[in-house]
């Protein structure tokens, strides 16, 4: 959640660390999704500087709707020294909680191109917000092989794995919100 906790976790031998949008927001007394791009970028920089292990950043929805702006924000995040980052397909809007598939794909393609343009070895996680809106597993599976590069993570490759992950994440999210 902060540089101090990152240092503590880095000492027991964790091979890498990741930021958490909800945890970081909580340090301000805010809800998830209520921090600014500048706050997140400063947080990523502070954590990257505080530890000697790779840091992966939760870049939420990339702090933009359109692919060129997502690309700009991803490049700025890479400049903080992170080794990985995630961009999710959740819009943060009640009327349309997820980006349309084509726009989601274009946003991730722009993010990947932005990372490659920096020359940095950074892992991109195209994160699907299962807990926001469960989708048909076949849609996720068809997205994975045709729209990810070799450096973009795609850990669930069968409909049953995607459905299982969706159910698990929904249960975890519901349990976490109740605490």
mmCIF file of N, CA and C in Angstrom, residues 22-142:
data_model
loop_
_atom_site.group_PDB
_atom_site.id
_atom_site.type_symbol
_atom_site.label_atom_id
_atom_site.label_comp_id
_atom_site.label_asym_id
_atom_site.label_seq_id
_atom_site.Cartn_x
_atom_site.Cartn_y
_atom_site.Cartn_z
ATOM 1 N N UNK A 22 -7.308 -0.565 -4.715
ATOM 2 C CA UNK A 22 -8.165 -0.424 -3.539
ATOM 3 C C UNK A 22 -7.338 -0.147 -2.293
ATOM 4 N N UNK A 23 -6.217 -0.837 -2.143
ATOM 5 C CA UNK A 23 -5.353 -0.598 -0.989
ATOM 6 C C UNK A 23 -4.771 0.797 -0.990
ATOM 7 N N UNK A 24 -4.334 1.250 -2.154
ATOM 8 C CA UNK A 24 -3.778 2.593 -2.248
ATOM 9 C C UNK A 24 -4.845 3.638 -1.959
ATOM 10 N N UNK A 25 -6.027 3.461 -2.511
ATOM 11 C CA UNK A 25 -7.120 4.407 -2.240
ATOM 12 C C UNK A 25 -7.438 4.448 -0.752
ATOM 13 N N UNK A 26 -7.369 3.290 -0.098
ATOM 14 C CA UNK A 26 -7.662 3.232 1.339
ATOM 15 C C UNK A 26 -6.681 4.064 2.153
ATOM 16 N N UNK A 27 -5.442 4.209 1.675
ATOM 17 C CA UNK A 27 -4.476 5.020 2.410
ATOM 18 C C UNK A 27 -4.872 6.495 2.438
ATOM 19 N N UNK A 28 -5.762 6.889 1.548
ATOM 20 C CA UNK A 28 -6.290 8.254 1.517
ATOM 21 C C UNK A 28 -7.683 8.330 2.141
ATOM 22 N N UNK A 29 -8.195 7.184 2.597
ATOM 23 C CA UNK A 29 -9.563 7.150 3.107
ATOM 24 C C UNK A 29 -10.588 7.223 1.991
ATOM 25 N N UNK A 30 -10.205 6.728 0.809
ATOM 26 C CA UNK A 30 -11.092 6.762 -0.356
ATOM 27 C C UNK A 30 -11.441 5.344 -0.804
ATOM 28 N N UNK A 31 -12.452 5.255 -1.652
ATOM 29 C CA UNK A 31 -12.830 3.982 -2.254
ATOM 30 C C UNK A 31 -11.996 3.719 -3.494
ATOM 31 N N UNK A 32 -11.977 2.456 -3.916
ATOM 32 C CA UNK A 32 -11.274 2.061 -5.128
ATOM 33 C C UNK A 32 -11.765 2.906 -6.308
ATOM 34 N N UNK A 33 -10.832 3.319 -7.152
ATOM 35 C CA UNK A 33 -11.186 4.111 -8.323
ATOM 36 C C UNK A 33 -11.292 5.600 -8.044
ATOM 37 N N UNK A 34 -10.946 6.018 -6.842
ATOM 38 C CA UNK A 34 -11.089 7.430 -6.467
ATOM 39 C C UNK A 34 -9.746 8.135 -6.265
ATOM 40 N N UNK A 35 -8.692 7.602 -6.884
ATOM 41 C CA UNK A 35 -7.402 8.282 -6.857
ATOM 42 C C UNK A 35 -7.112 8.808 -8.255
ATOM 43 N N UNK A 36 -6.268 9.791 -8.337
ATOM 44 C CA UNK A 36 -5.972 10.402 -9.630
ATOM 45 C C UNK A 36 -4.812 9.691 -10.324
ATOM 46 N N UNK A 37 -4.698 9.938 -11.590
ATOM 47 C CA UNK A 37 -3.577 9.400 -12.362
ATOM 48 C C UNK A 37 -2.258 9.850 -11.759
ATOM 49 N N UNK A 38 -2.149 11.116 -11.418
ATOM 50 C CA UNK A 38 -0.897 11.643 -10.876
ATOM 51 C C UNK A 38 -0.554 10.981 -9.537
ATOM 52 N N UNK A 39 -1.556 10.728 -8.701
ATOM 53 C CA UNK A 39 -1.317 10.049 -7.429
ATOM 54 C C UNK A 39 -0.818 8.625 -7.669
ATOM 55 N N UNK A 40 -1.420 7.920 -8.622
ATOM 56 C CA UNK A 40 -1.010 6.552 -8.921
ATOM 57 C C UNK A 40 0.405 6.525 -9.486
ATOM 58 N N UNK A 41 0.725 7.430 -10.375
ATOM 59 C CA UNK A 41 2.072 7.457 -10.947
ATOM 60 C C UNK A 41 3.121 7.767 -9.878
ATOM 61 N N UNK A 42 2.826 8.683 -8.977
ATOM 62 C CA UNK A 42 3.751 8.983 -7.877
ATOM 63 C C UNK A 42 3.912 7.766 -6.968
ATOM 64 N N UNK A 43 2.817 7.066 -6.732
ATOM 65 C CA UNK A 43 2.836 5.845 -5.917
ATOM 66 C C UNK A 43 3.702 4.766 -6.572
ATOM 67 N N UNK A 44 3.539 4.572 -7.866
ATOM 68 C CA UNK A 44 4.344 3.584 -8.591
ATOM 69 C C UNK A 44 5.821 3.927 -8.509
ATOM 70 N N UNK A 45 6.134 5.180 -8.667
ATOM 71 C CA UNK A 45 7.520 5.624 -8.591
ATOM 72 C C UNK A 45 8.093 5.382 -7.199
ATOM 73 N N UNK A 46 7.326 5.732 -6.169
ATOM 74 C CA UNK A 46 7.789 5.544 -4.788
ATOM 75 C C UNK A 46 8.044 4.080 -4.479
ATOM 76 N N UNK A 47 7.132 3.196 -4.904
ATOM 77 C CA UNK A 47 7.317 1.771 -4.635
ATOM 78 C C UNK A 47 8.487 1.206 -5.422
ATOM 79 N N UNK A 48 8.613 1.596 -6.689
ATOM 80 C CA UNK A 48 9.717 1.104 -7.513
ATOM 81 C C UNK A 48 11.064 1.507 -6.931
ATOM 82 N N UNK A 49 11.127 2.708 -6.379
ATOM 83 C CA UNK A 49 12.370 3.198 -5.784
ATOM 84 C C UNK A 49 12.646 2.575 -4.418
ATOM 85 N N UNK A 50 11.603 2.114 -3.726
ATOM 86 C CA UNK A 50 11.739 1.624 -2.353
ATOM 87 C C UNK A 50 12.244 0.191 -2.257
ATOM 88 N N UNK A 51 12.086 -0.593 -3.319
ATOM 89 C CA UNK A 51 12.422 -2.023 -3.243
ATOM 90 C C UNK A 51 13.337 -2.442 -4.377
ATOM 91 N N UNK A 52 13.986 -3.580 -4.162
ATOM 92 C CA UNK A 52 14.891 -4.125 -5.183
ATOM 93 C C UNK A 52 14.252 -5.252 -5.985
ATOM 94 N N UNK A 53 12.954 -5.466 -5.800
ATOM 95 C CA UNK A 53 12.244 -6.506 -6.552
ATOM 96 C C UNK A 53 11.340 -5.837 -7.584
ATOM 97 N N UNK A 54 10.934 -6.569 -8.618
ATOM 98 C CA UNK A 54 10.034 -5.983 -9.617
ATOM 99 C C UNK A 54 8.694 -5.575 -9.005
ATOM 100 N N UNK A 55 8.162 -4.478 -9.497
ATOM 101 C CA UNK A 55 6.859 -3.975 -9.055
ATOM 102 C C UNK A 55 5.926 -3.954 -10.255
ATOM 103 N N UNK A 56 4.722 -4.491 -10.060
ATOM 104 C CA UNK A 56 3.695 -4.434 -11.088
ATOM 105 C C UNK A 56 2.626 -3.443 -10.642
ATOM 106 N N UNK A 57 2.211 -2.584 -11.541
ATOM 107 C CA UNK A 57 1.292 -1.494 -11.214
ATOM 108 C C UNK A 57 -0.138 -1.793 -11.624
ATOM 109 N N UNK A 58 -1.065 -1.493 -10.749
ATOM 110 C CA UNK A 58 -2.495 -1.542 -11.057
ATOM 111 C C UNK A 58 -2.835 -0.168 -11.634
ATOM 112 N N UNK A 59 -2.907 -0.085 -12.948
ATOM 113 C CA UNK A 59 -3.175 1.195 -13.613
ATOM 114 C C UNK A 59 -4.668 1.400 -13.865
ATOM 115 N N UNK A 60 -5.477 0.626 -13.139
ATOM 116 C CA UNK A 60 -6.925 0.703 -13.249
ATOM 117 C C UNK A 60 -7.349 0.640 -14.720
ATOM 118 N N UNK A 61 -8.140 1.570 -15.196
ATOM 119 C CA UNK A 61 -8.589 1.530 -16.598
ATOM 120 C C UNK A 61 -7.678 2.340 -17.519
ATOM 121 N N UNK A 62 -6.481 2.612 -17.035
ATOM 122 C CA UNK A 62 -5.524 3.371 -17.832
ATOM 123 C C UNK A 62 -5.752 4.868 -17.745
ATOM 124 N N UNK A 63 -6.709 5.277 -16.898
ATOM 125 C CA UNK A 63 -7.045 6.679 -16.691
ATOM 126 C C UNK A 63 -7.420 7.401 -17.979
ATOM 127 N N UNK A 64 -8.017 6.641 -18.901
ATOM 128 C CA UNK A 64 -8.491 7.230 -20.157
ATOM 129 C C UNK A 64 -9.399 6.239 -20.857
ATOM 130 N N UNK A 65 -10.268 6.774 -21.697
ATOM 131 C CA UNK A 65 -11.144 5.920 -22.495
ATOM 132 C C UNK A 65 -10.550 5.588 -23.854
ATOM 133 N N UNK A 66 -9.908 6.548 -24.472
ATOM 134 C CA UNK A 66 -9.432 6.386 -25.843
ATOM 135 C C UNK A 66 -8.017 5.815 -25.886
ATOM 136 N N UNK A 67 -7.753 4.934 -26.850
ATOM 137 C CA UNK A 67 -6.443 4.273 -26.946
ATOM 138 C C UNK A 67 -5.226 5.211 -26.919
ATOM 139 N N UNK A 68 -5.221 6.347 -27.628
ATOM 140 C CA UNK A 68 -4.016 7.193 -27.578
ATOM 141 C C UNK A 68 -3.712 7.731 -26.172
ATOM 142 N N UNK A 69 -4.756 8.061 -25.432
ATOM 143 C CA UNK A 69 -4.544 8.550 -24.066
ATOM 144 C C UNK A 69 -4.103 7.423 -23.142
ATOM 145 N N UNK A 70 -4.651 6.212 -23.345
ATOM 146 C CA UNK A 70 -4.198 5.053 -22.567
ATOM 147 C C UNK A 70 -2.712 4.838 -22.832
ATOM 148 N N UNK A 71 -2.306 4.921 -24.102
ATOM 149 C CA UNK A 71 -0.899 4.736 -24.468
ATOM 150 C C UNK A 71 -0.006 5.751 -23.764
ATOM 151 N N UNK A 72 -0.429 6.996 -23.730
ATOM 152 C CA UNK A 72 0.349 8.037 -23.054
ATOM 153 C C UNK A 72 0.496 7.723 -21.574
ATOM 154 N N UNK A 73 -0.600 7.322 -20.937
ATOM 155 C CA UNK A 73 -0.552 7.026 -19.506
ATOM 156 C C UNK A 73 0.277 5.785 -19.208
ATOM 157 N N UNK A 74 0.226 4.804 -20.087
ATOM 158 C CA UNK A 74 1.046 3.605 -19.923
ATOM 159 C C UNK A 74 2.528 3.973 -20.030
ATOM 160 N N UNK A 75 2.889 4.798 -20.991
ATOM 161 C CA UNK A 75 4.292 5.223 -21.126
ATOM 162 C C UNK A 75 4.754 5.960 -19.870
ATOM 163 N N UNK A 76 3.880 6.792 -19.330
ATOM 164 C CA UNK A 76 4.230 7.503 -18.095
ATOM 165 C C UNK A 76 4.409 6.533 -16.942
ATOM 166 N N UNK A 77 3.603 5.487 -16.896
ATOM 167 C CA UNK A 77 3.729 4.477 -15.842
ATOM 168 C C UNK A 77 5.037 3.702 -16.000
ATOM 169 N N UNK A 78 5.373 3.322 -17.218
ATOM 170 C CA UNK A 78 6.625 2.615 -17.476
ATOM 171 C C UNK A 78 7.805 3.468 -17.006
ATOM 172 N N UNK A 79 7.725 4.767 -17.185
ATOM 173 C CA UNK A 79 8.797 5.672 -16.778
ATOM 174 C C UNK A 79 9.008 5.697 -15.262
ATOM 175 N N UNK A 80 8.051 5.199 -14.491
ATOM 176 C CA UNK A 80 8.206 5.165 -13.029
ATOM 177 C C UNK A 80 9.112 4.026 -12.582
ATOM 178 N N UNK A 81 9.445 3.111 -13.497
ATOM 179 C CA UNK A 81 10.335 2.012 -13.161
ATOM 180 C C UNK A 81 9.648 0.695 -12.882
ATOM 181 N N UNK A 82 8.341 0.592 -13.138
ATOM 182 C CA UNK A 82 7.638 -0.669 -12.892
ATOM 183 C C UNK A 82 8.103 -1.747 -13.875
ATOM 184 N N UNK A 83 7.947 -2.994 -13.466
ATOM 185 C CA UNK A 83 8.304 -4.123 -14.316
ATOM 186 C C UNK A 83 7.083 -4.696 -15.015
ATOM 187 N N UNK A 84 5.906 -4.289 -14.572
ATOM 188 C CA UNK A 84 4.663 -4.757 -15.162
ATOM 189 C C UNK A 84 3.545 -3.805 -14.816
ATOM 190 N N UNK A 85 2.445 -3.920 -15.551
ATOM 191 C CA UNK A 85 1.286 -3.090 -15.248
ATOM 192 C C UNK A 85 0.042 -3.734 -15.820
ATOM 193 N N UNK A 86 -1.084 -3.418 -15.206
ATOM 194 C CA UNK A 86 -2.358 -3.926 -15.710
ATOM 195 C C UNK A 86 -3.240 -2.766 -16.135
ATOM 196 N N UNK A 87 -3.993 -3.002 -17.190
ATOM 197 C CA UNK A 87 -5.012 -2.070 -17.663
ATOM 198 C C UNK A 87 -6.293 -2.877 -17.745
ATOM 199 N N UNK A 88 -7.321 -2.423 -17.076
ATOM 200 C CA UNK A 88 -8.564 -3.189 -17.043
ATOM 201 C C UNK A 88 -9.602 -2.638 -18.001
ATOM 202 N N UNK A 89 -10.621 -3.442 -18.246
ATOM 203 C CA UNK A 89 -11.678 -3.051 -19.176
ATOM 204 C C UNK A 89 -12.893 -2.454 -18.477
ATOM 205 N N UNK A 90 -12.773 -2.166 -17.210
ATOM 206 C CA UNK A 90 -13.860 -1.538 -16.463
ATOM 207 C C UNK A 90 -13.835 -0.026 -16.689
ATOM 208 N N UNK A 91 -14.976 0.530 -17.061
ATOM 209 C CA UNK A 91 -15.050 1.960 -17.371
ATOM 210 C C UNK A 91 -15.232 2.823 -16.130
ATOM 211 N N UNK A 92 -15.774 2.229 -15.070
ATOM 212 C CA UNK A 92 -16.104 3.010 -13.878
ATOM 213 C C UNK A 92 -17.456 3.691 -13.983
ATOM 214 N N UNK A 93 -18.183 3.418 -15.056
ATOM 215 C CA UNK A 93 -19.496 4.041 -15.257
ATOM 216 C C UNK A 93 -20.600 2.996 -15.085
ATOM 217 N N UNK A 94 -21.659 3.384 -14.412
ATOM 218 C CA UNK A 94 -22.780 2.455 -14.201
ATOM 219 C C UNK A 94 -23.529 2.149 -15.492
ATOM 220 N N UNK A 95 -23.643 3.125 -16.386
ATOM 221 C CA UNK A 95 -24.413 2.922 -17.613
ATOM 222 C C UNK A 95 -23.712 1.984 -18.599
ATOM 223 N N UNK A 96 -22.392 1.879 -18.513
ATOM 224 C CA UNK A 96 -21.617 0.978 -19.366
ATOM 225 C C UNK A 96 -20.387 0.541 -18.569
ATOM 226 N N UNK A 97 -20.540 -0.505 -17.740
ATOM 227 C CA UNK A 97 -19.449 -0.882 -16.843
ATOM 228 C C UNK A 97 -18.186 -1.391 -17.529
ATOM 229 N N UNK A 98 -18.319 -1.958 -18.727
ATOM 230 C CA UNK A 98 -17.162 -2.456 -19.456
ATOM 231 C C UNK A 98 -17.086 -1.807 -20.831
ATOM 232 N N UNK A 99 -15.859 -1.640 -21.324
ATOM 233 C CA UNK A 99 -15.689 -1.144 -22.687
ATOM 234 C C UNK A 99 -16.192 -2.189 -23.666
ATOM 235 N N UNK A 100 -16.700 -1.736 -24.788
ATOM 236 C CA UNK A 100 -17.062 -2.661 -25.865
ATOM 237 C C UNK A 100 -15.807 -3.419 -26.276
ATOM 238 N N UNK A 101 -15.974 -4.647 -26.746
ATOM 239 C CA UNK A 101 -14.842 -5.509 -27.053
ATOM 240 C C UNK A 101 -13.845 -4.847 -27.991
ATOM 241 N N UNK A 102 -14.310 -4.242 -29.078
ATOM 242 C CA UNK A 102 -13.384 -3.622 -30.038
ATOM 243 C C UNK A 102 -12.572 -2.505 -29.378
ATOM 244 N N UNK A 103 -13.227 -1.671 -28.587
ATOM 245 C CA UNK A 103 -12.506 -0.592 -27.916
ATOM 246 C C UNK A 103 -11.535 -1.162 -26.880
ATOM 247 N N UNK A 104 -11.948 -2.201 -26.170
ATOM 248 C CA UNK A 104 -11.064 -2.836 -25.189
ATOM 249 C C UNK A 104 -9.805 -3.372 -25.872
ATOM 250 N N UNK A 105 -9.981 -4.014 -27.012
ATOM 251 C CA UNK A 105 -8.845 -4.547 -27.771
ATOM 252 C C UNK A 105 -7.935 -3.412 -28.224
ATOM 253 N N UNK A 106 -8.504 -2.350 -28.762
ATOM 254 C CA UNK A 106 -7.701 -1.217 -29.242
ATOM 255 C C UNK A 106 -6.932 -0.554 -28.101
ATOM 256 N N UNK A 107 -7.535 -0.490 -26.930
ATOM 257 C CA UNK A 107 -6.866 0.099 -25.762
ATOM 258 C C UNK A 107 -5.647 -0.737 -25.361
ATOM 259 N N UNK A 108 -5.802 -2.068 -25.382
ATOM 260 C CA UNK A 108 -4.688 -2.943 -25.011
ATOM 261 C C UNK A 108 -3.608 -2.926 -26.091
ATOM 262 N N UNK A 109 -4.012 -2.906 -27.345
ATOM 263 C CA UNK A 109 -3.021 -2.807 -28.430
ATOM 264 C C UNK A 109 -2.223 -1.508 -28.305
ATOM 265 N N UNK A 110 -2.895 -0.419 -27.974
ATOM 266 C CA UNK A 110 -2.205 0.867 -27.799
ATOM 267 C C UNK A 110 -1.261 0.819 -26.604
ATOM 268 N N UNK A 111 -1.691 0.185 -25.529
ATOM 269 C CA UNK A 111 -0.842 0.048 -24.339
ATOM 270 C C UNK A 111 0.406 -0.765 -24.674
ATOM 271 N N UNK A 112 0.225 -1.882 -25.380
ATOM 272 C CA UNK A 112 1.357 -2.739 -25.745
ATOM 273 C C UNK A 112 2.327 -1.989 -26.658
ATOM 274 N N UNK A 113 1.790 -1.277 -27.650
ATOM 275 C CA UNK A 113 2.653 -0.512 -28.561
ATOM 276 C C UNK A 113 3.417 0.568 -27.800
ATOM 277 N N UNK A 114 2.760 1.182 -26.830
ATOM 278 C CA UNK A 114 3.410 2.208 -26.025
ATOM 279 C C UNK A 114 4.575 1.628 -25.239
ATOM 280 N N UNK A 115 4.366 0.459 -24.641
ATOM 281 C CA UNK A 115 5.443 -0.192 -23.890
ATOM 282 C C UNK A 115 6.593 -0.535 -24.827
ATOM 283 N N UNK A 116 6.278 -1.113 -25.970
ATOM 284 C CA UNK A 116 7.332 -1.484 -26.916
ATOM 285 C C UNK A 116 8.109 -0.263 -27.407
ATOM 286 N N UNK A 117 7.424 0.873 -27.548
ATOM 287 C CA UNK A 117 8.104 2.093 -27.990
ATOM 288 C C UNK A 117 9.110 2.599 -26.962
ATOM 289 N N UNK A 118 8.892 2.272 -25.692
ATOM 290 C CA UNK A 118 9.841 2.705 -24.658
ATOM 291 C C UNK A 118 11.110 1.869 -24.671
ATOM 292 N N UNK A 119 11.038 0.658 -25.239
ATOM 293 C CA UNK A 119 12.178 -0.239 -25.221
ATOM 294 C C UNK A 119 12.336 -0.986 -23.900
ATOM 295 N N UNK A 120 11.445 -0.742 -22.960
ATOM 296 C CA UNK A 120 11.520 -1.390 -21.648
ATOM 297 C C UNK A 120 10.924 -2.795 -21.706
ATOM 298 N N UNK A 121 11.444 -3.681 -20.880
ATOM 299 C CA UNK A 121 10.904 -5.038 -20.737
ATOM 300 C C UNK A 121 9.837 -4.984 -19.650
ATOM 301 N N UNK A 122 8.598 -4.683 -20.028
ATOM 302 C CA UNK A 122 7.497 -4.532 -19.084
ATOM 303 C C UNK A 122 6.367 -5.462 -19.494
ATOM 304 N N UNK A 123 5.851 -6.204 -18.515
ATOM 305 C CA UNK A 123 4.745 -7.123 -18.747
ATOM 306 C C UNK A 123 3.425 -6.359 -18.702
ATOM 307 N N UNK A 124 2.561 -6.606 -19.668
ATOM 308 C CA UNK A 124 1.239 -5.987 -19.704
ATOM 309 C C UNK A 124 0.191 -7.039 -19.374
ATOM 310 N N UNK A 125 -0.645 -6.737 -18.401
ATOM 311 C CA UNK A 125 -1.754 -7.611 -18.023
ATOM 312 C C UNK A 125 -3.045 -6.944 -18.485
ATOM 313 N N UNK A 126 -3.695 -7.533 -19.472
ATOM 314 C CA UNK A 126 -4.996 -7.038 -19.947
ATOM 315 C C UNK A 126 -6.041 -7.628 -19.018
ATOM 316 N N UNK A 127 -6.459 -6.855 -18.040
ATOM 317 C CA UNK A 127 -7.293 -7.347 -16.949
ATOM 318 C C UNK A 127 -8.773 -7.198 -17.250
ATOM 319 N N UNK A 128 -9.503 -8.309 -17.104
ATOM 320 C CA UNK A 128 -10.953 -8.261 -17.281
ATOM 321 C C UNK A 128 -11.616 -8.184 -15.922
ATOM 322 N N UNK A 129 -12.480 -7.224 -15.727
ATOM 323 C CA UNK A 129 -13.150 -7.001 -14.443
ATOM 324 C C UNK A 129 -14.325 -7.954 -14.277
ATOM 325 N N UNK A 130 -14.011 -9.235 -14.043
ATOM 326 C CA UNK A 130 -15.047 -10.247 -13.880
ATOM 327 C C UNK A 130 -16.030 -9.891 -12.777
ATOM 328 N N UNK A 131 -15.537 -9.315 -11.704
ATOM 329 C CA UNK A 131 -16.422 -9.032 -10.574
ATOM 330 C C UNK A 131 -17.392 -7.898 -10.878
ATOM 331 N N UNK A 132 -17.121 -7.120 -11.917
ATOM 332 C CA UNK A 132 -18.021 -6.033 -12.294
ATOM 333 C C UNK A 132 -19.165 -6.569 -13.134
ATOM 334 N N UNK A 133 -18.846 -7.268 -14.196
ATOM 335 C CA UNK A 133 -19.854 -7.830 -15.091
ATOM 336 C C UNK A 133 -19.348 -9.175 -15.598
ATOM 337 N N UNK A 134 -19.893 -10.292 -15.086
ATOM 338 C CA UNK A 134 -19.485 -11.577 -15.653
ATOM 339 C C UNK A 134 -19.888 -11.636 -17.129
ATOM 340 N N UNK A 135 -19.009 -12.167 -17.955
ATOM 341 C CA UNK A 135 -19.294 -12.255 -19.391
ATOM 342 C C UNK A 135 -19.250 -13.705 -19.826
ATOM 343 N N UNK A 136 -19.704 -13.957 -21.015
ATOM 344 C CA UNK A 136 -19.657 -15.310 -21.547
ATOM 345 C C UNK A 136 -18.207 -15.752 -21.662
ATOM 346 N N UNK A 137 -17.908 -16.907 -21.122
ATOM 347 C CA UNK A 137 -16.530 -17.404 -21.126
ATOM 348 C C UNK A 137 -15.974 -17.497 -22.533
ATOM 349 N N UNK A 138 -16.805 -17.855 -23.508
ATOM 350 C CA UNK A 138 -16.305 -17.996 -24.871
ATOM 351 C C UNK A 138 -15.818 -16.664 -25.432
ATOM 352 N N UNK A 139 -16.406 -15.566 -24.994
ATOM 353 C CA UNK A 139 -15.952 -14.249 -25.445
ATOM 354 C C UNK A 139 -14.542 -13.991 -24.953
ATOM 355 N N UNK A 140 -14.284 -14.289 -23.666
ATOM 356 C CA UNK A 140 -12.942 -14.081 -23.115
ATOM 357 C C UNK A 140 -11.927 -14.963 -23.807
ATOM 358 N N UNK A 141 -12.282 -16.209 -24.020
ATOM 359 C CA UNK A 141 -11.352 -17.139 -24.644
ATOM 360 C C UNK A 141 -11.049 -16.719 -26.075
ATOM 361 N N UNK A 142 -12.044 -16.243 -26.811
ATOM 362 C CA UNK A 142 -11.773 -15.824 -28.183
ATOM 363 C C UNK A 142 -10.926 -14.564 -28.206
#
